[in-house]
C-alpha cells in the first residue's frame, strides 16, 4: 500500500498546542466557506462545521477564536490561521483544565475508491492526554494515546480499507486534559495533519485541486465533467484528467477540449470506451491542450470496436479505459535525439514530445499506434527562436534515426507552433536543417530540390550533388512519397515476388502498399529497379493525395476536359487517366509546352517539384 499525501489540514498550535498566532505565507481570504477542490477530485475536504472550543475552568482569553482565516495553498494543503487572544498574546491553558476543539470535514467531489485514512500528530510538546476522533457519521473514539514527539494511527482500521462515498465525513476532535501538576512555561508549536492512502500502481504524492484544467465542448466551458489527479512517478509530474462518461455531446462534429496548463511532465486524458464510441458516432474530436503541445484526435481514429476485438473477449465498452497521453520525452530519449542531431547535422529547435494512445481492459493493454487518416498535433516553439530557422517536424524511429513528418509553421496569438500531421503515434520534435545542392544552383527545380532535401524527404547522390536530370526508379519514388507523407517504414511487401525482406526499400514499399499508394503489376511483381514513368508517378501521387484528404473525384467528362488541355492527351493509358487528371486539377503537374509526356521517365528534379506541390496543395506544409 503506497502512501499518498492528499490534503494536509494544518493547525498551528501554540501555548496549549491548540491556538496558533503565526500567519501562513501568502494571502489568506477570510471566512469559513472553503471548498478545497476547484476541479472535482476523488477526495476533497471542506469545512462543514466549526465547533466551539469548550473548556472546564481555566483562562477565558479564548474569545479571539472567532477571527479565523483559511486558505488553500498551491500544493492543495488546507491551512487555518487563528487570531491572537484578546491580550495580544498566544492563547494559553491553565493546569488542571480541560479543553476540546472540534472540526468536521465533509468529503466532496470524489470518485469512489477504497482508502485508509490516518491522523498524524506532530510536535505537540509537553501536552498530554489527547483524544482524537475520526467518524463516518457519528463520534466514534479512534484513539486515546499518550503524546509523543510524533504519532500516527489509522482510521478506522489499520488492516481494512473502507469505501469513501459522497457525504461521508471525518470529524476530528482534539481534547486537552491538562494535569494539575503540568508546568506550562512556553508556547509549543504543533501540527495536525490528515493523510490518506490507496493502492494504485505505485503512484505517490497525489495532489487534488489542480488549477489550470478546464473542459469545454465547442468552446463552452463545462463544470464538473472531469476529475483531476496529479502524481509523482519516477520524478516526473503526471496529471490525469478523467472525463465523466456521462459527458453530453449534443451535435455532430463537436470538439471536446481538455485544457491542461499545469506544467506537468505528462498529461493523460482518460475516457471509457463507451464515451469514445458515443463521440465516434457523432464525428466528435478530442483536443488535448498542454503548455508543450496540442493533440487533436478524431474519436473515429481510435477505432474502439477494433480495439475491443483485439482484446479478444466479450467486454462492455464502458469497461475499456482509453488513455490519450502527451508527455515531455524522458532524459534517455533526449540523449538519443541529441546524438542523432550531431550525426545528422541538424539543430533541435523545439524539445521532443511523446504522443500515445492506449486502451486497457483488466491486465491487457492495446496500443493504438497507427491511424487511417492524418492526426494533427502542434508543438510550441520556444520564445526567441527565429521562425526563419525552423525547417520541419520529425519523428524519432526505433533505431535512433529520424524521419520527416508533414509540418507547417503557424502563429496563434503571436506565438509560433509547428503543426504536425502524421499517421502514427511516437516521439516528435522540430528541427532546423538547411540543405543545398551545388548542381541545382541554376536549375529550374532548385527551390523544390533544396526544400525537400532540407526536410529530409530526398537525398543527394553524394554530399553536395543531387543529379536533378537523372531518372528515378520505382522503389526510389515509392520511398520518397512515403517519406514525404511521413509513412512509417516497416510494412511487409511480400505480395510482390521481386521485393525481398533484405532489400533496402522493402519497408518503404511495404508501407506504401499498406496505405494503397502502390499496387504493382498483374504478374505480382513491383519492378523496383525499373525507371518510373511520369504517368506511373502521377498515379502514385494521386493515391497519396487521397490519403492526405484531398478530393480527387472527377466526373467522367471532367477527366477528359482536364486531359484536353494537353496535345498528347491520347497518349495517357486508360488506367492512369483519372490519376493524371487529378494531378492536373491541383497543378501537381503542369506539363511542358502543353505536353504531358506520360510515357517518359520522370526525373529526380521533377519528382522533387511534384512532391512539394502535392504537400502544399494538401496543406501539409
Coordinates of C-alpha atoms in Angstrom, one line a residue:
X1 CA 0.0 0.0 0.0
X2 CA 1.5 3.2 -1.1
X3 CA 1.1 6.3 1.0
X4 CA -0.2 9.4 -0.6
X5 CA -0.5 12.8 1.0
X6 CA -3.8 14.2 -0.2
X7 CA -4.6 17.2 1.9
X8 CA -2.7 18.5 4.9
X9 CA -5.0 20.1 7.4
X10 CA -2.6 22.2 9.3
X11 CA -3.4 23.7 12.7
X12 CA -0.8 26.0 14.1
X13 CA -0.9 25.4 17.9
X14 CA 0.8 27.5 20.4
X15 CA 0.8 27.6 24.2
X16 CA -1.7 24.7 24.7
X17 CA -0.8 23.1 21.4
X18 CA -4.2 24.4 20.1
X19 CA -4.1 28.1 19.1
X20 CA -1.6 29.5 16.6
X21 CA -0.5 33.1 16.3
X22 CA 1.7 32.9 13.2
X23 CA 0.2 33.8 9.8
X24 CA 0.9 31.4 7.0
X25 CA 2.7 32.5 3.8
X26 CA 0.6 34.0 1.0
X27 CA -2.7 35.8 1.1
X28 CA -5.4 34.2 3.2
X29 CA -9.0 35.0 2.4
X30 CA -11.3 35.4 5.4
X31 CA -14.3 33.3 6.2
X32 CA -15.2 29.7 6.8
X33 CA -16.7 28.7 3.4
X34 CA -13.7 26.9 2.0
X35 CA -14.1 24.5 -0.9
X36 CA -10.8 22.6 -1.4
X37 CA -11.3 21.1 -4.8
X38 CA -11.6 23.7 -7.6
X39 CA -11.8 20.8 -10.0
X40 CA -13.8 17.7 -9.0
X41 CA -11.4 15.2 -7.5
X42 CA -11.7 11.8 -6.0
X43 CA -11.2 13.0 -2.4
X44 CA -11.5 16.5 -1.1
X45 CA -12.4 18.1 2.2
X46 CA -14.5 21.1 3.0
X47 CA -15.2 22.5 6.5
X48 CA -18.8 22.0 7.2
X49 CA -18.8 22.5 10.9
X50 CA -16.5 24.7 13.0
X51 CA -17.3 23.5 16.5
X52 CA -16.8 25.7 19.5
X53 CA -13.8 25.5 21.8
X54 CA -15.1 24.1 25.1
X55 CA -13.4 24.3 28.4
X56 CA -13.9 23.4 32.1
X57 CA -12.3 26.2 34.0
X58 CA -9.1 27.9 33.1
X59 CA -8.4 31.1 31.3
X60 CA -11.2 33.0 29.5
X61 CA -8.9 34.6 26.9
X62 CA -10.0 32.3 24.1
X63 CA -12.7 34.7 22.6
X64 CA -10.4 35.5 19.7
X65 CA -11.2 32.1 18.2
X66 CA -14.0 33.7 16.1
X67 CA -11.5 35.6 13.9
X68 CA -10.5 32.7 11.7
X69 CA -8.8 32.8 8.3
X70 CA -8.4 29.8 6.0
X71 CA -6.9 29.2 2.5
X72 CA -5.6 26.5 0.2
X73 CA -2.0 26.7 -0.8
X74 CA -0.6 25.7 -4.3
X75 CA 0.1 22.2 -3.1
X76 CA -3.5 21.6 -2.1
X77 CA -2.9 21.9 1.7
X78 CA -5.7 23.5 3.7
X79 CA -4.4 26.0 6.3
X80 CA -6.0 27.6 9.3
X81 CA -4.8 30.7 11.0
X82 CA -6.2 31.7 14.3
X83 CA -6.2 35.2 15.8
X84 CA -4.3 36.1 18.9
X85 CA -6.0 36.3 22.2
X86 CA -7.6 39.5 23.5
X87 CA -4.5 40.4 25.4
X88 CA -2.4 40.2 22.2
X89 CA -0.6 37.1 23.3
X90 CA -0.9 33.5 22.4
X91 CA -3.8 31.6 23.9
X92 CA -2.8 29.6 27.0
X93 CA -4.2 26.8 29.1
X94 CA -4.1 26.5 32.8
X95 CA -3.0 23.5 34.7
X96 CA -6.0 21.4 35.9
X97 CA -8.2 22.5 32.9
X98 CA -9.9 20.5 30.2
X99 CA -10.4 21.8 26.6
X100 CA -11.9 20.4 23.4
X101 CA -11.6 21.5 19.9
X102 CA -13.9 20.1 17.1
X103 CA -13.8 20.2 13.4
X104 CA -16.0 18.3 10.9
X105 CA -14.7 17.8 7.4
X106 CA -17.1 16.7 4.7
X107 CA -15.9 14.7 1.7
X108 CA -16.9 16.2 -1.6
X109 CA -16.4 15.8 -5.3
X110 CA -14.7 12.4 -5.1
X111 CA -14.7 9.2 -7.1
X112 CA -15.3 6.0 -5.2
X113 CA -12.1 4.5 -4.0
X114 CA -11.1 2.3 -1.1
X115 CA -8.8 4.3 1.1
X116 CA -7.2 4.3 4.5
X117 CA -7.2 7.5 6.5
X118 CA -4.6 8.3 9.1
X119 CA -4.4 11.1 11.6
X120 CA -0.9 12.4 12.2
X121 CA 0.0 14.4 15.3
X122 CA 3.4 16.1 15.3
X123 CA 5.4 18.2 17.8
X124 CA 2.8 18.5 20.5
X125 CA 5.5 19.2 23.1
X126 CA 4.6 18.8 26.8
X127 CA 0.9 18.4 26.4
X128 CA -0.7 15.0 27.0
X129 CA -3.9 13.0 27.3
X130 CA -5.1 13.9 23.8
X131 CA -8.1 12.2 22.3
X132 CA -8.6 12.4 18.5
X133 CA -11.9 11.2 17.0
X134 CA -12.5 10.1 13.4
X135 CA -16.0 9.3 12.4
X136 CA -18.1 8.5 9.4
X137 CA -21.4 9.9 10.7
X138 CA -21.1 9.8 14.5
X139 CA -18.5 10.3 17.1
X140 CA -16.7 7.1 17.4
X141 CA -13.5 7.0 19.5
X142 CA -10.5 6.2 17.4
X143 CA -7.5 6.5 19.7
X144 CA -6.6 7.8 23.1
X145 CA -2.8 7.9 23.4
X146 CA 0.0 9.4 25.4
X147 CA 1.6 12.2 23.4
X148 CA 5.0 11.7 21.8
X149 CA 7.1 13.7 19.5
X150 CA 5.4 12.1 16.6
X151 CA 2.4 9.8 16.5
X152 CA 0.4 8.3 13.6
X153 CA -2.6 6.0 13.9
X154 CA -5.1 4.7 11.3
X155 CA -8.7 5.4 10.9
X156 CA -10.8 3.4 11.1
X157 CA -8.8 0.2 11.0
X158 CA -5.1 -0.4 10.1
X159 CA -5.9 -3.7 8.3
X160 CA -9.0 -2.7 6.3
X161 CA -9.8 -0.2 3.7
X162 CA -13.2 1.4 3.6
X163 CA -15.2 2.8 0.7
X164 CA -15.5 6.5 0.9
X165 CA -18.7 7.7 -0.5
X166 CA -20.1 11.2 -1.1
X167 CA -21.4 12.8 2.0
X168 CA -19.1 10.9 4.4
X169 CA -17.3 13.0 6.9
X170 CA -14.2 12.9 9.1
X171 CA -14.8 14.6 12.4
X172 CA -11.6 15.4 14.2
X173 CA -11.7 16.3 17.9
X174 CA -8.7 17.3 19.9
X175 CA -9.3 17.0 23.7
X176 CA -6.7 18.5 26.0
X177 CA -6.8 17.3 29.6
X178 CA -4.2 19.4 31.4
X179 CA -3.0 17.7 34.7
X180 CA -2.8 19.9 37.8
X181 CA 1.0 19.4 38.1
X182 CA 1.7 20.4 34.5
X183 CA 4.4 23.0 34.0
X184 CA 3.5 25.2 31.1
X185 CA 6.1 27.8 30.7
X186 CA 6.4 28.5 27.0
X187 CA 4.3 28.1 23.8
X188 CA 4.9 24.9 21.9
X189 CA 4.0 24.7 18.2
X190 CA 2.3 21.7 16.8
X191 CA 0.5 20.3 13.7
X192 CA -2.4 18.1 13.0
X193 CA -2.3 16.5 9.5
X194 CA -4.9 14.2 7.9
X195 CA -3.5 11.9 5.3
X196 CA -4.9 9.1 3.2
X197 CA -3.5 6.1 1.3
X198 CA -4.8 4.0 -1.5
X199 CA -3.2 1.3 -3.8
X200 CA -3.0 2.2 -7.4
X201 CA 0.1 1.1 -9.3
X202 CA 2.8 2.8 -7.2
X203 CA 1.6 6.4 -7.5
X204 CA 2.6 8.7 -4.8
X205 CA 2.4 12.3 -3.8
X206 CA -1.1 12.8 -5.1
X207 CA -2.4 16.3 -5.2
X208 CA -6.0 17.3 -5.9
X209 CA -7.5 20.7 -6.9
X210 CA -5.3 21.2 -9.9
X211 CA -5.5 24.8 -11.3
X212 CA -5.3 25.3 -15.0
X213 CA -7.5 22.4 -16.0
X214 CA -10.7 23.1 -18.0
X215 CA -13.1 21.1 -20.1
X216 CA -15.1 22.6 -22.9
X217 CA -17.4 21.4 -25.7
X218 CA -17.4 23.6 -28.8
X219 CA -15.7 26.4 -26.8
X220 CA -18.3 26.3 -24.0
X221 CA -16.8 25.5 -20.6
X222 CA -18.4 22.6 -18.8
X223 CA -18.3 22.3 -15.0
X224 CA -17.8 19.1 -13.0
X225 CA -17.4 16.8 -16.0
X226 CA -13.9 15.6 -15.2
X227 CA -11.7 14.6 -12.2
X228 CA -8.1 15.6 -11.9
X229 CA -5.3 13.7 -10.1
X230 CA -1.6 14.8 -10.1
X231 CA 1.0 12.3 -9.1
X232 CA 4.8 11.9 -9.0
X233 CA 6.0 8.9 -10.9
X234 CA 9.8 8.4 -11.3
X235 CA 10.5 12.0 -10.6
X236 CA 8.0 13.2 -13.3
X237 CA 4.8 15.1 -12.6
X238 CA 1.8 13.3 -14.1
X239 CA -1.7 14.9 -14.4
X240 CA -4.6 12.6 -15.2
X241 CA -7.8 14.1 -16.3
X242 CA -10.7 11.6 -16.2
X243 CA -13.7 12.7 -18.3
X244 CA -17.1 11.8 -16.9
X245 CA -18.6 9.0 -19.0
X246 CA -21.9 10.9 -18.9
X247 CA -20.4 13.9 -20.7
X248 CA -23.1 15.2 -23.1
X249 CA -22.3 16.0 -26.7
X250 CA -25.3 17.4 -28.4
X251 CA -24.4 17.9 -32.0
X252 CA -22.3 16.3 -34.6
X253 CA -18.7 17.3 -35.4
X254 CA -18.2 18.7 -31.9
X255 CA -14.8 19.4 -30.4
X256 CA -14.2 18.3 -26.8
X257 CA -11.3 20.3 -25.4
X258 CA -9.2 19.4 -22.4
X259 CA -7.1 22.4 -21.4
X260 CA -4.3 21.3 -19.0
X261 CA -1.9 24.2 -18.5
X262 CA -0.4 22.5 -15.4
X263 CA 3.3 22.5 -16.4
X264 CA 3.1 18.7 -15.7
X265 CA 5.6 16.4 -17.5
X266 CA 2.8 14.1 -18.5
X267 CA -0.8 14.8 -19.2
X268 CA -3.2 11.9 -19.6
X269 CA -6.8 12.2 -20.7
X270 CA -8.8 9.2 -19.6
X271 CA -12.1 8.2 -21.1
X272 CA -14.0 4.9 -21.2
X273 CA -14.7 3.1 -24.4
X274 CA -18.4 3.8 -24.5
X275 CA -17.8 7.5 -24.3
X276 CA -15.3 7.2 -27.2
X277 CA -17.9 5.2 -29.2
X278 CA -20.5 7.9 -28.5
X279 CA -18.1 10.6 -29.7
X280 CA -17.3 8.4 -32.8
X281 CA -20.9 8.2 -33.7
X282 CA -21.2 12.0 -33.6
X283 CA -17.9 12.5 -35.5
X284 CA -16.6 14.3 -32.4
X285 CA -12.9 15.3 -32.0
X286 CA -10.9 15.2 -28.8
X287 CA -8.5 18.1 -28.4
X288 CA -6.0 18.0 -25.5
X289 CA -4.0 21.2 -24.9
X290 CA -0.9 21.4 -22.7
X291 CA 1.8 24.1 -22.5
X292 CA 4.1 22.0 -24.6
X293 CA 1.7 20.6 -27.3
X294 CA -1.8 20.1 -28.6
X295 CA -3.2 16.8 -29.7
X296 CA -6.3 16.8 -32.0
X297 CA -7.7 13.3 -32.3
X298 CA -10.9 12.4 -34.1
X299 CA -12.7 9.7 -32.0
X300 CA -13.1 7.5 -35.0
X301 CA -9.3 7.2 -35.3
X302 CA -9.2 5.3 -32.1
X303 CA -11.5 2.6 -33.7
X304 CA -12.7 1.4 -30.4
X305 CA -14.6 -1.6 -32.0
X306 CA -11.3 -2.9 -33.4
X307 CA -9.7 -2.4 -30.1
X308 CA -12.4 -4.4 -28.4
X309 CA -11.9 -7.2 -31.0
X310 CA -8.1 -7.2 -30.2
X311 CA -8.9 -7.7 -26.5
X312 CA -10.4 -10.9 -27.7
X313 CA -13.3 -11.4 -25.4
X314 CA -16.8 -10.2 -24.7
X315 CA -16.3 -6.9 -22.9
X316 CA -18.5 -3.9 -22.4
X317 CA -17.1 -0.8 -24.0
X318 CA -17.6 1.1 -20.7
X319 CA -15.1 -1.2 -19.1
X320 CA -12.3 -0.3 -21.5
X321 CA -10.1 2.5 -20.3
X322 CA -8.8 4.7 -23.1
X323 CA -5.8 6.9 -22.2
X324 CA -4.6 9.7 -24.6
X325 CA -1.2 10.9 -23.4
X326 CA 1.1 13.9 -24.1
X327 CA 4.4 13.8 -22.4
X328 CA 7.7 15.6 -22.4
X329 CA 10.2 13.0 -23.5
X330 CA 12.4 11.3 -20.9
X331 CA 16.1 12.2 -20.4
X332 CA 17.1 9.0 -22.1
X333 CA 15.1 9.8 -25.2
X334 CA 16.5 13.3 -25.3
X335 CA 20.0 11.9 -25.1
X336 CA 19.3 9.6 -28.1
X337 CA 17.9 12.6 -30.1
X338 CA 20.9 14.8 -29.3
X339 CA 23.2 12.1 -30.6
X340 CA 21.1 11.8 -33.7
X341 CA 21.3 15.6 -34.2
X342 CA 25.0 15.5 -34.1
X343 CA 25.2 12.8 -36.7
X344 CA 22.6 14.3 -38.9
X345 CA 23.9 17.8 -38.6
X346 CA 20.6 19.4 -37.7
X347 CA 19.6 21.7 -34.8
X348 CA 16.8 20.9 -32.3
X349 CA 14.6 24.0 -32.1
X350 CA 11.7 22.5 -30.1
X351 CA 12.1 19.8 -27.5
X352 CA 10.7 16.3 -28.1
X353 CA 7.1 15.4 -27.1
X354 CA 5.7 11.9 -26.9
X355 CA 2.1 11.1 -28.1
X356 CA 0.5 7.9 -27.1
X357 CA -3.0 6.2 -27.1
X358 CA -3.6 3.0 -25.1
X359 CA -6.7 1.0 -24.3
X360 CA -6.8 -1.2 -21.3
X361 CA -9.1 -3.9 -20.0
X362 CA -8.0 -5.7 -16.9
X363 CA -4.4 -6.7 -17.4
X364 CA -4.5 -6.4 -21.2
X365 CA -3.4 -3.2 -23.0
X366 CA -3.7 -2.4 -26.7
X367 CA -1.7 0.5 -28.0
X368 CA -3.3 2.5 -30.9
X369 CA -0.2 3.5 -32.8
X370 CA -1.4 3.8 -36.4
X371 CA -4.3 5.8 -37.8
X372 CA -6.3 5.6 -41.0
X373 CA -6.0 9.3 -41.6
X374 CA -3.8 12.2 -40.6
X375 CA -4.0 13.2 -37.0
X376 CA -2.9 16.8 -36.1
X377 CA -0.7 17.8 -33.3
X378 CA 1.1 21.1 -32.6
X379 CA 4.3 21.6 -30.7
X380 CA 5.1 25.0 -29.1
X381 CA 8.2 26.7 -30.4
X382 CA 10.2 28.2 -27.6
X383 CA 10.3 32.0 -27.3
X384 CA 13.3 33.5 -29.0
X385 CA 13.6 31.0 -31.8
X386 CA 13.9 32.6 -35.3
X387 CA 10.9 31.4 -37.3
X388 CA 13.0 31.6 -40.4
X389 CA 15.2 28.9 -38.9
X390 CA 12.5 26.2 -38.5
X391 CA 12.5 23.5 -41.1
X392 CA 10.2 20.7 -40.2
X393 CA 8.9 18.3 -37.6
X394 CA 10.5 14.9 -37.4
X395 CA 9.7 11.6 -35.8
X396 CA 12.1 9.5 -33.8
X397 CA 12.5 6.0 -35.2
X398 CA 13.1 2.9 -33.1
X399 CA 16.7 2.7 -34.4
X400 CA 17.5 6.3 -33.2
X401 CA 17.2 7.9 -36.6
X402 CA 14.7 10.5 -37.5
X403 CA 12.2 10.9 -40.4
X404 CA 10.3 13.8 -41.9
X405 CA 6.7 14.3 -41.0
X406 CA 4.5 16.9 -42.8
X407 CA 4.9 20.2 -40.9
X408 CA 3.9 23.8 -41.3
X409 CA 4.6 26.7 -39.0
X410 CA 1.6 28.6 -37.7
X411 CA 1.1 31.6 -35.4
X412 CA -1.6 31.6 -32.7
X413 CA -1.9 34.7 -30.5
X414 CA 1.5 35.9 -31.6
X415 CA 3.2 32.6 -30.7
X416 CA 4.8 30.2 -33.1
X417 CA 3.8 26.5 -33.3
X418 CA 4.8 23.6 -35.5
X419 CA 1.6 22.0 -36.8
X420 CA 2.4 18.3 -37.5
X421 CA 0.2 15.9 -39.3
X422 CA 1.0 12.2 -39.1
X423 CA -0.5 8.8 -39.3
X424 CA 1.2 7.3 -36.2
X425 CA 1.9 8.0 -32.6
X426 CA 5.5 8.4 -31.4
X427 CA 8.0 11.0 -30.3
X428 CA 8.1 14.2 -32.3
X429 CA 10.3 17.3 -32.3
X430 CA 11.1 20.2 -34.5
X431 CA 14.5 20.9 -36.3
X432 CA 16.4 23.4 -38.3
X433 CA 18.2 21.7 -41.2
X434 CA 19.4 23.7 -44.2
X435 CA 20.5 21.7 -47.2
X436 CA 21.6 23.0 -50.6
X437 CA 23.0 21.0 -53.6
X438 CA 25.6 22.6 -55.8
X439 CA 24.4 21.1 -59.1
X440 CA 20.9 22.7 -58.9
X441 CA 22.1 26.2 -58.3
X442 CA 21.0 27.3 -61.8
X443 CA 18.3 24.6 -62.3
X444 CA 14.6 25.4 -62.6
X445 CA 13.8 23.0 -59.7
X446 CA 16.4 24.5 -57.3
X447 CA 14.0 25.7 -54.7
X448 CA 12.0 22.5 -54.6
X449 CA 15.1 20.3 -54.5
X450 CA 16.7 22.2 -51.7
X451 CA 13.4 22.4 -49.7
X452 CA 12.8 18.7 -50.0
X453 CA 16.4 18.0 -49.1
X454 CA 16.2 20.2 -46.1
X455 CA 13.1 18.4 -45.0
X456 CA 14.8 15.0 -45.2
X457 CA 12.4 13.9 -48.0
X458 CA 15.1 13.5 -50.7
X459 CA 18.8 12.9 -50.6
X460 CA 21.7 13.6 -52.9
X461 CA 23.8 11.2 -55.0
X462 CA 26.6 12.4 -52.8
X463 CA 27.1 15.1 -50.1
X464 CA 27.0 18.0 -52.5
X465 CA 25.2 16.9 -55.6
X466 CA 21.6 15.9 -56.5
X467 CA 21.8 14.8 -60.2
X468 CA 18.5 16.5 -61.0
X469 CA 18.1 15.2 -64.5
X470 CA 18.7 11.6 -63.7
X471 CA 15.9 9.0 -64.0
X472 CA 14.5 7.6 -60.8
X473 CA 13.4 4.0 -60.0
X474 CA 10.0 2.8 -58.9
X475 CA 11.5 1.8 -55.5
X476 CA 13.2 5.2 -55.1
X477 CA 10.0 7.0 -56.0
X478 CA 7.9 5.0 -53.6
X479 CA 10.4 5.7 -50.8
X480 CA 10.3 9.4 -51.5
X481 CA 6.5 9.5 -51.5
X482 CA 6.5 7.6 -48.2
X483 CA 9.0 10.0 -46.6
X484 CA 7.0 13.0 -47.8
X485 CA 3.8 11.7 -46.2
X486 CA 5.6 10.6 -43.0
X487 CA 4.7 6.9 -43.5
X488 CA 6.4 4.6 -41.0
X489 CA 8.6 2.2 -43.0
X490 CA 8.5 -1.4 -42.0
X491 CA 5.4 -2.7 -43.6
X492 CA 5.5 -6.0 -45.5
X493 CA 5.9 -6.1 -49.2
X494 CA 5.5 -9.9 -49.5
X495 CA 2.7 -9.5 -52.1
X496 CA 5.4 -8.6 -54.6
X497 CA 7.5 -11.6 -55.7
X498 CA 10.5 -9.4 -56.6
X499 CA 10.8 -7.5 -53.2
X500 CA 12.8 -9.3 -50.6
X501 CA 13.0 -8.7 -46.9
X502 CA 16.6 -7.6 -47.0
X503 CA 16.1 -5.1 -49.8
X504 CA 16.8 -1.5 -48.7
X505 CA 13.4 -0.4 -50.0
X506 CA 11.4 -3.3 -48.6
X507 CA 10.0 -1.4 -45.6
X508 CA 9.2 1.7 -47.7
X509 CA 7.5 -0.2 -50.4
X510 CA 5.6 -2.2 -47.8
X511 CA 4.3 0.9 -46.1
X512 CA 3.3 2.4 -49.4
X513 CA 1.5 -0.8 -50.3
X514 CA -0.4 -0.9 -46.9
X515 CA -1.7 2.6 -47.5
X516 CA -2.7 1.9 -51.1
X517 CA -0.2 4.1 -52.8
X518 CA 1.5 1.3 -54.8
X519 CA -0.2 -1.7 -56.4
X520 CA 2.4 -3.3 -58.6
X521 CA 1.8 -5.3 -61.8
X522 CA -0.7 -8.0 -62.8
X523 CA 2.1 -10.6 -62.7
X524 CA 2.6 -10.0 -59.0
X525 CA 5.8 -8.0 -59.4
X526 CA 6.7 -4.5 -58.4
X527 CA 9.8 -4.0 -60.7
X528 CA 11.6 -1.9 -58.0
X529 CA 14.7 -1.2 -60.2
X530 CA 12.8 -0.1 -63.2
X531 CA 12.7 3.6 -64.1
X532 CA 9.3 5.0 -63.3
X533 CA 7.3 6.8 -66.0
X534 CA 5.5 10.1 -65.5
X535 CA 2.1 8.6 -65.6
X536 CA 3.1 5.9 -63.1
X537 CA 4.4 8.6 -60.8
X538 CA 1.2 10.6 -61.2
X539 CA -0.8 7.5 -60.3
X540 CA 1.1 7.1 -57.0
X541 CA 0.8 10.8 -56.2
X542 CA -2.9 10.8 -56.9
X543 CA -3.3 7.9 -54.3
X544 CA -1.1 9.9 -51.9
X545 CA -3.4 12.9 -52.4
X546 CA -6.4 10.7 -51.3
X547 CA -4.6 9.6 -48.2
X548 CA -3.9 13.3 -47.4
X549 CA -7.6 14.0 -47.6
X550 CA -7.7 15.8 -50.9
X551 CA -10.8 15.4 -53.2
X552 CA -9.6 13.5 -56.2
X553 CA -13.1 12.7 -57.6
X554 CA -13.6 13.9 -61.1
X555 CA -16.7 13.1 -63.2
X556 CA -16.1 11.2 -66.4
X557 CA -16.4 14.3 -68.6
X558 CA -14.3 16.2 -66.2
X559 CA -11.4 13.8 -66.7
X560 CA -11.5 14.3 -70.5
X561 CA -11.8 18.1 -70.0
X562 CA -8.6 18.2 -67.9
X563 CA -6.6 16.0 -70.3
X564 CA -7.8 18.1 -73.3
X565 CA -5.5 20.9 -72.1
X566 CA -2.6 18.9 -73.4
X567 CA -1.7 17.9 -77.0
X568 CA -0.7 14.3 -76.2
X569 CA -3.8 13.5 -74.2
X570 CA -4.4 10.3 -76.2
X571 CA -1.0 9.0 -75.0
X572 CA -2.3 8.6 -71.4
X573 CA -3.2 5.0 -70.7
X574 CA -6.8 4.4 -69.7
X575 CA -5.9 3.1 -66.2
X576 CA -4.0 6.3 -65.5
X577 CA -6.4 8.9 -66.9
X578 CA -8.2 9.7 -63.7
X579 CA -5.0 10.0 -61.7
X580 CA -3.4 12.2 -64.3
X581 CA -6.5 14.4 -64.4
X582 CA -6.3 14.8 -60.6
X583 CA -2.7 15.9 -60.7
X584 CA -3.7 18.4 -63.4
X585 CA -6.6 19.7 -61.3
X586 CA -4.3 20.5 -58.4
X587 CA -1.4 21.8 -60.6
X588 CA 0.8 19.0 -59.4
X589 CA 1.8 18.5 -63.0
X590 CA 1.9 21.4 -65.4
X591 CA 3.4 19.8 -68.5
X592 CA 5.9 21.3 -70.8
X593 CA 4.8 23.1 -74.0
X594 CA 1.3 21.7 -73.4
X595 CA 2.7 18.2 -73.4
X596 CA 2.3 15.6 -70.6
X597 CA 4.8 13.1 -71.9
X598 CA 3.2 10.3 -69.8
X599 CA 5.5 7.6 -71.1
X600 CA 8.7 9.5 -70.5
X601 CA 10.7 8.6 -67.4
X602 CA 10.3 11.1 -64.6
X603 CA 13.5 12.8 -63.4
X604 CA 14.7 13.4 -59.9
X605 CA 14.1 17.2 -60.2
X606 CA 10.5 16.6 -61.5
X607 CA 10.0 14.2 -58.6
X608 CA 11.0 16.9 -56.0
X609 CA 8.8 19.5 -57.6
X610 CA 5.7 17.3 -57.9
X611 CA 6.1 16.0 -54.3
X612 CA 6.5 19.5 -52.9
X613 CA 3.4 20.8 -54.9
X614 CA 1.4 17.8 -53.6
X615 CA 2.3 18.6 -49.9
X616 CA 1.5 22.3 -50.4
X617 CA -1.9 21.6 -52.1
X618 CA -2.8 19.2 -49.3
X619 CA -2.0 22.0 -46.8
X620 CA 0.5 19.7 -45.1
X621 CA 3.5 22.1 -45.4

